[in-house]
Amino acid sequence: MNGAESLVKTLLASDIEVCFANPGTSEMHFVAALDRVPGMRCVLGLFEGVVTGAADGYGRMAGKPASTLLHLGPGLANGIANLHNARKARTPVLNIVGEHASDHLRYESPLRSDVPATAALISDWYKVGSGPGIVDDAAEAVQAARSRDGQIATLILPADTAWGPGASPKAAPEPLPLARADAAGIAQAVAAIRSGKRVAILATGKALEEAGLALLGRLQRGGVRIHAQQSNRRFARGRGRLIVPRVPFSIEQGVEFLKDVEVLILVGSHPPAAFFGYPDKPRMLSQPGCVTIPLLEPGGDALHTLQWLVDELGQGGPAVAVPEVAAPAAPTSDALNADTLMQAMAALLPEHAILVDESVSSGRSLFKFTDGAAPHDYLQITGGSIGSGLPMATGASVACPDRKVVCFEGDGSGMYTLQALWTQAREQLDVVTVILANRSYRILHGELAGVGITNPGEQAHRMLDLNAPELDWVALARGQGVEARRVDTVSGFVDVFRAACAAKGPFVIEAVIP
């Protein structure tokens, strides 16, 4: 048994069952080991950003890490954007990154680079594996990925460690215990809630999944406002779930949203900073006089913290009945735009679907239409690095093959990682992708206005518009083995979306909107 085989066996013993891969020469012994050691599902991505984005989607839905397999420093660098999103989401991901043989690093060969330095940019834990100790290194890496409610762990695999002698595989130890709120913080939060001041909880992480929403509902019953931070890993939404408003993206709307909050209790979330700094606009969305109580650090035990608050406030007893919300109605107009598209989708969303959202500027009204939709899990871009939607939907479908995945994708952001469609076709993943084709980086038009540029010229428009030539998403999808249709009316969208949801396998709908 060589080092690569002992590494694969250690991953399997540690419940790592899926490897999203884009390998190269340095990883060939690991590739051969995947052939010889049964049990690992290997999923090929044609670009490293697809590989890392798929690992993000998988980790969010499976609740455990997948492995990636990346080729040297440039391969890891190509995957950094979606590792950034995964890190912001606190998704558990384990990267295996090949490296040159140890005695070859003295030479300035074309692909030689500083892999540890590249890993340090994006990893919570990283290490260069060595010899038979690779099994200990791998077990430590899996533990790191599973700790602090999800981390990015990167294990660098030198080629001579892969082909050299291995060791007996071992299972990873249990993750480190999650940080918890302390008694002083709980007492401060309880006192604030009982003070009569306007108090809000800002939550994220597991607080927004089923068990967390039940506890947040009890706190809401006790008079506390409940909010979610703007970007979150996973959000249980739809009929029968507590409606938790998110902090809006825009500064003006965010300030208005939080303007009367006197005390803000952070449960695993960061203080509500603006997405960007703009001239003459506030950096923080809460009011200057708002008292912030950092009750639980990011990556801490949100369920324990919320239960403690519930107990201290005497909000146990019968479960909270969630108020009924009217099911979304079909649009009355046949004119297709961002809002009528979202409304029509919400009315037809399958039960227990996974809704992946990288619609960017076009999708800001999505929540108001899906509050009463069929129960679903909502996944969103979390680090602002576009190109996450198609890969995230791919990984989510690998994690949950019995659930329909619906991906809302902007046409501009979709072009970053459209190779994910090829992977969906190869794996026959049950993903319906809706491309919101507004033929521009529409969000950047708004950002120009945000920095005070109200009359952009021809050059600025050429940097932000996606015309001359226009993208043809039907041709792009079919070229990668995915059937596709273009629609430009609500009725056309309804017919095609309904049919796509009734069928199995990947499908792309190009929705042409203003």
GROMACS .gro file of N, CA and C in nm, residues 272-394:
model
  369
  272PRO      N    1  -2.323   4.425   1.141
  272PRO     CA    2  -2.375   4.446   1.006
  272PRO      C    3  -2.304   4.559   0.931
  273ALA      N    4  -2.188   4.527   0.878
  273ALA     CA    5  -2.113   4.625   0.799
  273ALA      C    6  -2.171   4.635   0.658
  274ALA      N    7  -2.152   4.750   0.595
  274ALA     CA    8  -2.191   4.766   0.455
  274ALA      C    9  -2.105   4.674   0.368
  275PHE      N   10  -2.160   4.634   0.255
  275PHE     CA   11  -2.088   4.544   0.165
  275PHE      C   12  -1.959   4.610   0.113
  276PHE      N   13  -1.966   4.739   0.082
  276PHE     CA   14  -1.851   4.817   0.037
  276PHE      C   15  -1.850   4.950   0.111
  277GLY      N   16  -1.737   5.015   0.109
  277GLY     CA   17  -1.728   5.153   0.156
  277GLY      C   18  -1.748   5.249   0.040
  278TYR      N   19  -1.837   5.348   0.058
  278TYR     CA   20  -1.866   5.447  -0.045
  278TYR      C   21  -1.837   5.586   0.011
  279PRO      N   22  -1.809   5.682  -0.078
  279PRO     CA   23  -1.790   5.820  -0.029
  279PRO      C   24  -1.915   5.870   0.044
  280ASP      N   25  -1.893   5.923   0.161
  280ASP     CA   26  -1.998   5.993   0.238
  280ASP      C   27  -2.115   5.902   0.275
  281LYS      N   28  -2.091   5.772   0.289
  281LYS     CA   29  -2.196   5.681   0.336
  281LYS      C   30  -2.144   5.604   0.456
  282PRO      N   31  -2.233   5.560   0.546
  282PRO     CA   32  -2.188   5.492   0.667
  282PRO      C   33  -2.124   5.357   0.635
  283ARG      N   34  -2.033   5.316   0.720
  283ARG     CA   35  -1.969   5.186   0.706
  283ARG      C   36  -2.046   5.077   0.780
  284MET      N   37  -2.118   5.116   0.882
  284MET     CA   38  -2.196   5.021   0.963
  284MET      C   39  -2.345   5.054   0.945
  285LEU      N   40  -2.428   4.950   0.930
  285LEU     CA   41  -2.570   4.971   0.902
  285LEU      C   42  -2.651   4.998   1.029
  286SER      N   43  -2.605   4.951   1.143
  286SER     CA   44  -2.674   4.984   1.267
  286SER      C   45  -2.640   5.128   1.307
  287GLN      N   46  -2.725   5.186   1.392
  287GLN     CA   47  -2.708   5.325   1.433
  287GLN      C   48  -2.586   5.341   1.523
  288PRO      N   49  -2.521   5.458   1.521
  288PRO     CA   50  -2.403   5.478   1.605
  288PRO      C   51  -2.429   5.452   1.753
  289GLY      N   52  -2.550   5.478   1.799
  289GLY     CA   53  -2.580   5.458   1.941
  289GLY      C   54  -2.627   5.318   1.976
  290CYS      N   55  -2.637   5.231   1.878
  290CYS     CA   56  -2.686   5.095   1.903
  290CYS      C   57  -2.581   5.016   1.982
  291VAL      N   58  -2.625   4.952   2.089
  291VAL     CA   59  -2.536   4.866   2.169
  291VAL      C   60  -2.531   4.728   2.105
  292THR      N   61  -2.411   4.681   2.076
  292THR     CA   62  -2.394   4.549   2.016
  292THR      C   63  -2.342   4.452   2.120
  293ILE      N   64  -2.411   4.340   2.134
  293ILE     CA   65  -2.370   4.235   2.229
  293ILE      C   66  -2.323   4.115   2.147
  294PRO      N   67  -2.191   4.089   2.141
  294PRO     CA   68  -2.140   3.973   2.067
  294PRO      C   69  -2.158   3.846   2.150
  295LEU      N   70  -2.280   3.795   2.153
  295LEU     CA   71  -2.314   3.685   2.243
  295LEU      C   72  -2.241   3.556   2.207
  296LEU      N   73  -2.231   3.526   2.078
  296LEU     CA   74  -2.167   3.402   2.034
  296LEU      C   75  -2.078   3.432   1.915
  297GLU      N   76  -1.954   3.390   1.922
  297GLU     CA   77  -1.861   3.415   1.813
  297GLU      C   78  -1.898   3.335   1.688
  298PRO      N   79  -1.861   3.382   1.569
  298PRO     CA   80  -1.885   3.304   1.448
  298PRO      C   81  -1.823   3.164   1.459
  299GLY      N   82  -1.900   3.064   1.416
  299GLY     CA   83  -1.853   2.926   1.427
  299GLY      C   84  -1.882   2.862   1.560
  300GLY      N   85  -1.954   2.931   1.648
  300GLY     CA   86  -1.988   2.876   1.778
  300GLY      C   87  -2.115   2.794   1.775
  301ASP      N   88  -2.156   2.748   1.892
  301ASP     CA   89  -2.271   2.658   1.907
  301ASP      C   90  -2.400   2.741   1.917
  302ALA      N   91  -2.460   2.770   1.802
  302ALA     CA   92  -2.578   2.856   1.798
  302ALA      C   93  -2.697   2.791   1.867
  303LEU      N   94  -2.717   2.661   1.848
  303LEU     CA   95  -2.834   2.596   1.907
  303LEU      C   96  -2.826   2.597   2.059
  304HIS      N   97  -2.710   2.572   2.115
  304HIS     CA   98  -2.694   2.578   2.261
  304HIS      C   99  -2.722   2.719   2.313
  305THR      N  100  -2.671   2.820   2.241
  305THR     CA  101  -2.690   2.959   2.284
  305THR      C  102  -2.837   2.998   2.281
  306LEU      N  103  -2.906   2.964   2.173
  306LEU     CA  104  -3.047   2.999   2.162
  306LEU      C  105  -3.131   2.926   2.266
  307GLN      N  106  -3.099   2.799   2.291
  307GLN     CA  107  -3.174   2.724   2.393
  307GLN      C  108  -3.153   2.785   2.531
  308TRP      N  109  -3.033   2.828   2.560
  308TRP     CA  110  -3.002   2.892   2.688
  308TRP      C  111  -3.085   3.020   2.703
  309LEU      N  112  -3.091   3.101   2.596
  309LEU     CA  113  -3.173   3.222   2.602
  309LEU      C  114  -3.320   3.189   2.624
  310VAL      N  115  -3.370   3.089   2.552
  310VAL     CA  116  -3.510   3.047   2.567
  310VAL      C  117  -3.539   3.010   2.712
  311ASP      N  118  -3.450   2.932   2.771
  311ASP     CA  119  -3.469   2.887   2.909
  311ASP      C  120  -3.467   3.005   3.007
  312GLU      N  121  -3.371   3.095   2.989
  312GLU     CA  122  -3.358   3.208   3.081
  312GLU      C  123  -3.478   3.302   3.071
  313LEU      N  124  -3.538   3.309   2.953
  313LEU     CA  125  -3.652   3.399   2.933
  313LEU      C  126  -3.786   3.330   2.957
  314GLY      N  127  -3.782   3.203   2.996
  314GLY     CA  128  -3.905   3.131   3.025
  314GLY      C  129  -3.993   3.109   2.904
  315GLN      N  130  -3.931   3.086   2.788
  315GLN     CA  131  -4.007   3.070   2.664
  315GLN      C  132  -4.014   2.925   2.618
  316GLY      N  133  -4.001   2.831   2.712
  316GLY     CA  134  -4.020   2.690   2.680
  316GLY      C  135  -4.168   2.659   2.662
  317GLY      N  136  -4.204   2.536   2.684
  317GLY     CA  137  -4.345   2.499   2.671
  317GLY      C  138  -4.381   2.462   2.529
  318PRO      N  139  -4.509   2.480   2.491
  318PRO     CA  140  -4.555   2.437   2.359
  318PRO      C  141  -4.477   2.505   2.246
  319ALA      N  142  -4.464   2.432   2.137
  319ALA     CA  143  -4.397   2.489   2.020
  319ALA      C  144  -4.475   2.608   1.967
  320VAL      N  145  -4.403   2.701   1.904
  320VAL     CA  146  -4.466   2.820   1.849
  320VAL      C  147  -4.532   2.786   1.716
  321ALA      N  148  -4.657   2.824   1.704
  321ALA     CA  149  -4.727   2.805   1.578
  321ALA      C  150  -4.684   2.914   1.480
  322VAL      N  151  -4.635   2.873   1.365
  322VAL     CA  152  -4.590   2.970   1.264
  322VAL      C  153  -4.712   3.024   1.191
  323PRO      N  154  -4.728   3.155   1.186
  323PRO     CA  155  -4.844   3.212   1.114
  323PRO      C  156  -4.847   3.166   0.968
  324GLU      N  157  -4.968   3.140   0.921
  324GLU     CA  158  -4.981   3.097   0.782
  324GLU      C  159  -4.954   3.215   0.687
  325VAL      N  160  -4.885   3.185   0.580
  325VAL     CA  161  -4.857   3.284   0.477
  325VAL      C  162  -4.922   3.234   0.348
  326ALA      N  163  -4.988   3.323   0.279
  326ALA     CA  164  -5.055   3.283   0.155
  326ALA      C  165  -4.955   3.227   0.056
  327ALA      N  166  -4.994   3.120  -0.010
  327ALA     CA  167  -4.909   3.063  -0.115
  327ALA      C  168  -4.893   3.164  -0.228
  328PRO      N  169  -4.776   3.168  -0.290
  328PRO     CA  170  -4.757   3.265  -0.398
  328PRO      C  171  -4.851   3.238  -0.515
  329ALA      N  172  -4.908   3.343  -0.566
  329ALA     CA  173  -4.999   3.332  -0.681
  329ALA      C  174  -4.922   3.353  -0.810
  330ALA      N  175  -4.973   3.298  -0.917
  330ALA     CA  176  -4.912   3.319  -1.047
  330ALA      C  177  -4.926   3.465  -1.088
  331PRO      N  178  -4.831   3.520  -1.162
  331PRO     CA  179  -4.842   3.659  -1.207
  331PRO      C  180  -4.964   3.678  -1.296
  332THR      N  181  -5.022   3.796  -1.289
  332THR     CA  182  -5.137   3.826  -1.375
  332THR      C  183  -5.094   3.882  -1.509
  333SER      N  184  -4.970   3.927  -1.519
  333SER     CA  185  -4.918   3.981  -1.644
  333SER      C  186  -4.832   3.876  -1.714
  334ASP      N  187  -4.831   3.879  -1.845
  334ASP     CA  188  -4.746   3.786  -1.921
  334ASP      C  189  -4.611   3.848  -1.954
  335ALA      N  190  -4.589   3.972  -1.910
  335ALA     CA  191  -4.461   4.038  -1.935
  335ALA      C  192  -4.354   3.979  -1.842
  336LEU      N  193  -4.247   3.928  -1.897
  336LEU     CA  194  -4.143   3.863  -1.818
  336LEU      C  195  -4.040   3.966  -1.773
  337ASN      N  196  -4.028   3.981  -1.642
  337ASN     CA  197  -3.922   4.062  -1.584
  337ASN      C  198  -3.874   3.991  -1.459
  338ALA      N  199  -3.781   4.050  -1.386
  338ALA     CA  200  -3.724   3.980  -1.271
  338ALA      C  201  -3.833   3.944  -1.169
  339ASP      N  202  -3.925   4.034  -1.140
  339ASP     CA  203  -4.027   4.007  -1.039
  339ASP      C  204  -4.127   3.901  -1.084
  340THR      N  205  -4.178   3.912  -1.208
  340THR     CA  206  -4.277   3.812  -1.252
  340THR      C  207  -4.212   3.675  -1.266
  341LEU      N  208  -4.085   3.672  -1.301
  341LEU     CA  209  -4.013   3.545  -1.309
  341LEU      C  210  -4.001   3.481  -1.171
  342MET      N  211  -3.960   3.560  -1.070
  342MET     CA  212  -3.950   3.508  -0.934
  342MET      C  213  -4.086   3.461  -0.883
  343GLN      N  214  -4.189   3.538  -0.910
  343GLN     CA  215  -4.323   3.504  -0.863
  343GLN      C  216  -4.371   3.372  -0.926
  344ALA      N  217  -4.350   3.358  -1.056
  344ALA     CA  218  -4.393   3.235  -1.123
  344ALA      C  219  -4.316   3.115  -1.072
  345MET      N  220  -4.185   3.131  -1.052
  345MET     CA  221  -4.105   3.021  -0.998
  345MET      C  222  -4.153   2.982  -0.860
  346ALA      N  223  -4.179   3.082  -0.775
  346ALA     CA  224  -4.223   3.054  -0.638
  346ALA      C  225  -4.353   2.976  -0.636
  347ALA      N  226  -4.444   3.008  -0.727
  347ALA     CA  227  -4.572   2.939  -0.731
  347ALA      C  228  -4.558   2.793  -0.774
  348LEU      N  229  -4.452   2.761  -0.847
  348LEU     CA  230  -4.434   2.627  -0.900
  348LEU      C  231  -4.322   2.548  -0.833
  349LEU      N  232  -4.256   2.606  -0.735
  349LEU     CA  233  -4.140   2.541  -0.673
  349LEU      C  234  -4.178   2.405  -0.616
  350PRO      N  235  -4.105   2.298  -0.650
  350PRO     CA  236  -4.138   2.166  -0.597
  350PRO      C  237  -4.119   2.159  -0.445
  351GLU      N  238  -4.192   2.067  -0.382
  351GLU     CA  239  -4.178   2.046  -0.238
  351GLU      C  240  -4.034   2.003  -0.205
  352HIS      N  241  -3.978   2.065  -0.103
  352HIS     CA  242  -3.846   2.030  -0.049
  352HIS      C  243  -3.736   2.045  -0.154
  353ALA      N  244  -3.753   2.140  -0.243
  353ALA     CA  245  -3.647   2.171  -0.338
  353ALA      C  246  -3.531   2.238  -0.266
  354ILE      N  247  -3.419   2.243  -0.336
  354ILE     CA  248  -3.304   2.323  -0.292
  354ILE      C  249  -3.293   2.438  -0.390
  355LEU      N  250  -3.304   2.560  -0.339
  355LEU     CA  251  -3.304   2.679  -0.424
  355LEU      C  252  -3.168   2.748  -0.409
  356VAL      N  253  -3.091   2.746  -0.516
  356VAL     CA  254  -2.959   2.807  -0.517
  356VAL      C  255  -2.970   2.942  -0.588
  357ASP      N  256  -2.922   3.047  -0.524
  357ASP     CA  257  -2.948   3.183  -0.573
  357ASP      C  258  -2.817   3.257  -0.599
  358GLU      N  259  -2.787   3.278  -0.727
  358GLU     CA  260  -2.683   3.373  -0.766
  358GLU      C  261  -2.741   3.466  -0.873
  359SER      N  262  -2.864   3.509  -0.848
  359SER     CA  263  -2.929   3.600  -0.942
  359SER      C  264  -2.882   3.743  -0.924
  360VAL      N  265  -2.805   3.769  -0.819
  360VAL     CA  266  -2.740   3.897  -0.792
  360VAL      C  267  -2.846   4.008  -0.792
  361SER      N  268  -2.832   4.110  -0.875
  361SER     CA  269  -2.921   4.226  -0.867
  361SER      C  270  -3.065   4.189  -0.902
  362SER      N  271  -3.085   4.092  -0.991
  362SER     CA  272  -3.222   4.060  -1.036
  362SER      C  273  -3.303   3.989  -0.928
  363GLY      N  274  -3.237   3.929  -0.830
  363GLY     CA  275  -3.308   3.845  -0.736
  363GLY      C  276  -3.337   3.905  -0.601
  364ARG      N  277  -3.325   4.036  -0.588
  364ARG     CA  278  -3.341   4.095  -0.454
  364ARG      C  279  -3.484   4.089  -0.402
  365SER      N  280  -3.580   4.063  -0.490
  365SER     CA  281  -3.719   4.050  -0.445
  365SER      C  282  -3.759   3.905  -0.420
  366LEU      N  283  -3.663   3.813  -0.430
  366LEU     CA  284  -3.696   3.671  -0.424
  366LEU      C  285  -3.767   3.632  -0.294
  367PHE      N  286  -3.719   3.683  -0.180
  367PHE     CA  287  -3.775   3.638  -0.052
  367PHE      C  288  -3.922   3.671  -0.038
  368LYS      N  289  -3.965   3.787  -0.089
  368LYS     CA  290  -4.105   3.824  -0.068
  368LYS      C  291  -4.198   3.730  -0.144
  369PHE      N  292  -4.148   3.666  -0.248
  369PHE     CA  293  -4.231   3.571  -0.322
  369PHE      C  294  -4.224   3.429  -0.265
  370THR      N  295  -4.115   3.395  -0.199
  370THR     CA  296  -4.096   3.257  -0.153
  370THR      C  297  -4.127   3.234  -0.006
  371ASP      N  298  -4.171   3.338   0.067
  371ASP     CA  299  -4.209   3.319   0.208
  371ASP      C  300  -4.313   3.208   0.222
  372GLY      N  301  -4.412   3.204   0.132
  372GLY     CA  302  -4.519   3.106   0.141
  372GLY      C  303  -4.508   2.994   0.038
  373ALA      N  304  -4.392   2.982  -0.027
  373ALA     CA  305  -4.372   2.876  -0.126
  373ALA      C  306  -4.359   2.742  -0.056
  374ALA      N  307  -4.350   2.636  -0.135
  374ALA     CA  308  -4.329   2.503  -0.078
  374ALA      C  309  -4.202   2.503   0.007
  375PRO      N  310  -4.198   2.423   0.114
  375PRO     CA  311  -4.078   2.418   0.198
  375PRO      C  312  -3.954   2.388   0.113
  376HIS      N  313  -3.846   2.462   0.141
  376HIS     CA  314  -3.724   2.444   0.063
  376HIS      C  315  -3.605   2.492   0.144
  377ASP      N  316  -3.488   2.453   0.100
  377ASP     CA  317  -3.363   2.508   0.155
  377ASP      C  318  -3.308   2.608   0.056
  378TYR      N  319  -3.262   2.720   0.108
  378TYR     CA  320  -3.213   2.832   0.027
  378TYR      C  321  -3.062   2.845   0.048
  379LEU      N  322  -2.987   2.838  -0.062
  379LEU     CA  323  -2.842   2.856  -0.059
  379LEU      C  324  -2.806   2.979  -0.142
  380GLN      N  325  -2.713   3.058  -0.093
  380GLN     CA  326  -2.680   3.182  -0.163
  380GLN      C  327  -2.529   3.203  -0.167
  381ILE      N  328  -2.486   3.289  -0.256
  381ILE     CA  329  -2.347   3.331  -0.258
  381ILE      C  330  -2.317   3.404  -0.127
  382THR      N  331  -2.206   3.371  -0.063
  382THR     CA  332  -2.180   3.424   0.070
  382THR      C  333  -2.058   3.515   0.077
  383GLY      N  334  -1.969   3.506  -0.020
  383GLY     CA  335  -1.848   3.586  -0.014
  383GLY      C  336  -1.839   3.693  -0.120
  384GLY      N  337  -1.946   3.710  -0.201
  384GLY     CA  338  -1.947   3.813  -0.302
  384GLY      C  339  -1.863   3.784  -0.424
  385SER      N  340  -1.800   3.666  -0.430
  385SER     CA  341  -1.716   3.632  -0.545
  385SER      C  342  -1.801   3.554  -0.644
  386ILE      N  343  -1.845   3.620  -0.752
  386ILE     CA  344  -1.944   3.559  -0.839
  386ILE      C  345  -1.883   3.442  -0.916
  387GLY      N  346  -1.973   3.353  -0.959
  387GLY     CA  347  -1.933   3.227  -1.020
  387GLY      C  348  -1.956   3.109  -0.930
  388SER      N  349  -2.039   3.127  -0.828
  388SER     CA  350  -2.063   3.018  -0.731
  388SER      C  351  -2.190   2.938  -0.760
  389GLY      N  352  -2.288   2.998  -0.830
  389GLY     CA  353  -2.420   2.937  -0.837
  389GLY      C  354  -2.425   2.802  -0.906
  390LEU      N  355  -2.374   2.793  -1.029
  390LEU     CA  356  -2.379   2.667  -1.103
  390LEU      C  357  -2.300   2.556  -1.033
  391PRO      N  358  -2.177   2.581  -0.986
  391PRO     CA  359  -2.108   2.476  -0.911
  391PRO      C  360  -2.177   2.439  -0.780
  392MET      N  361  -2.230   2.539  -0.708
  392MET     CA  362  -2.297   2.510  -0.581
  392MET      C  363  -2.418   2.420  -0.603
  393ALA      N  364  -2.495   2.447  -0.708
  393ALA     CA  365  -2.609   2.362  -0.740
  393ALA      C  366  -2.563   2.221  -0.774
  394THR      N  367  -2.451   2.210  -0.842
  394THR     CA  368  -2.395   2.080  -0.877
  394THR      C  369  -2.363   1.999  -0.751
   0.00000   0.00000   0.00000
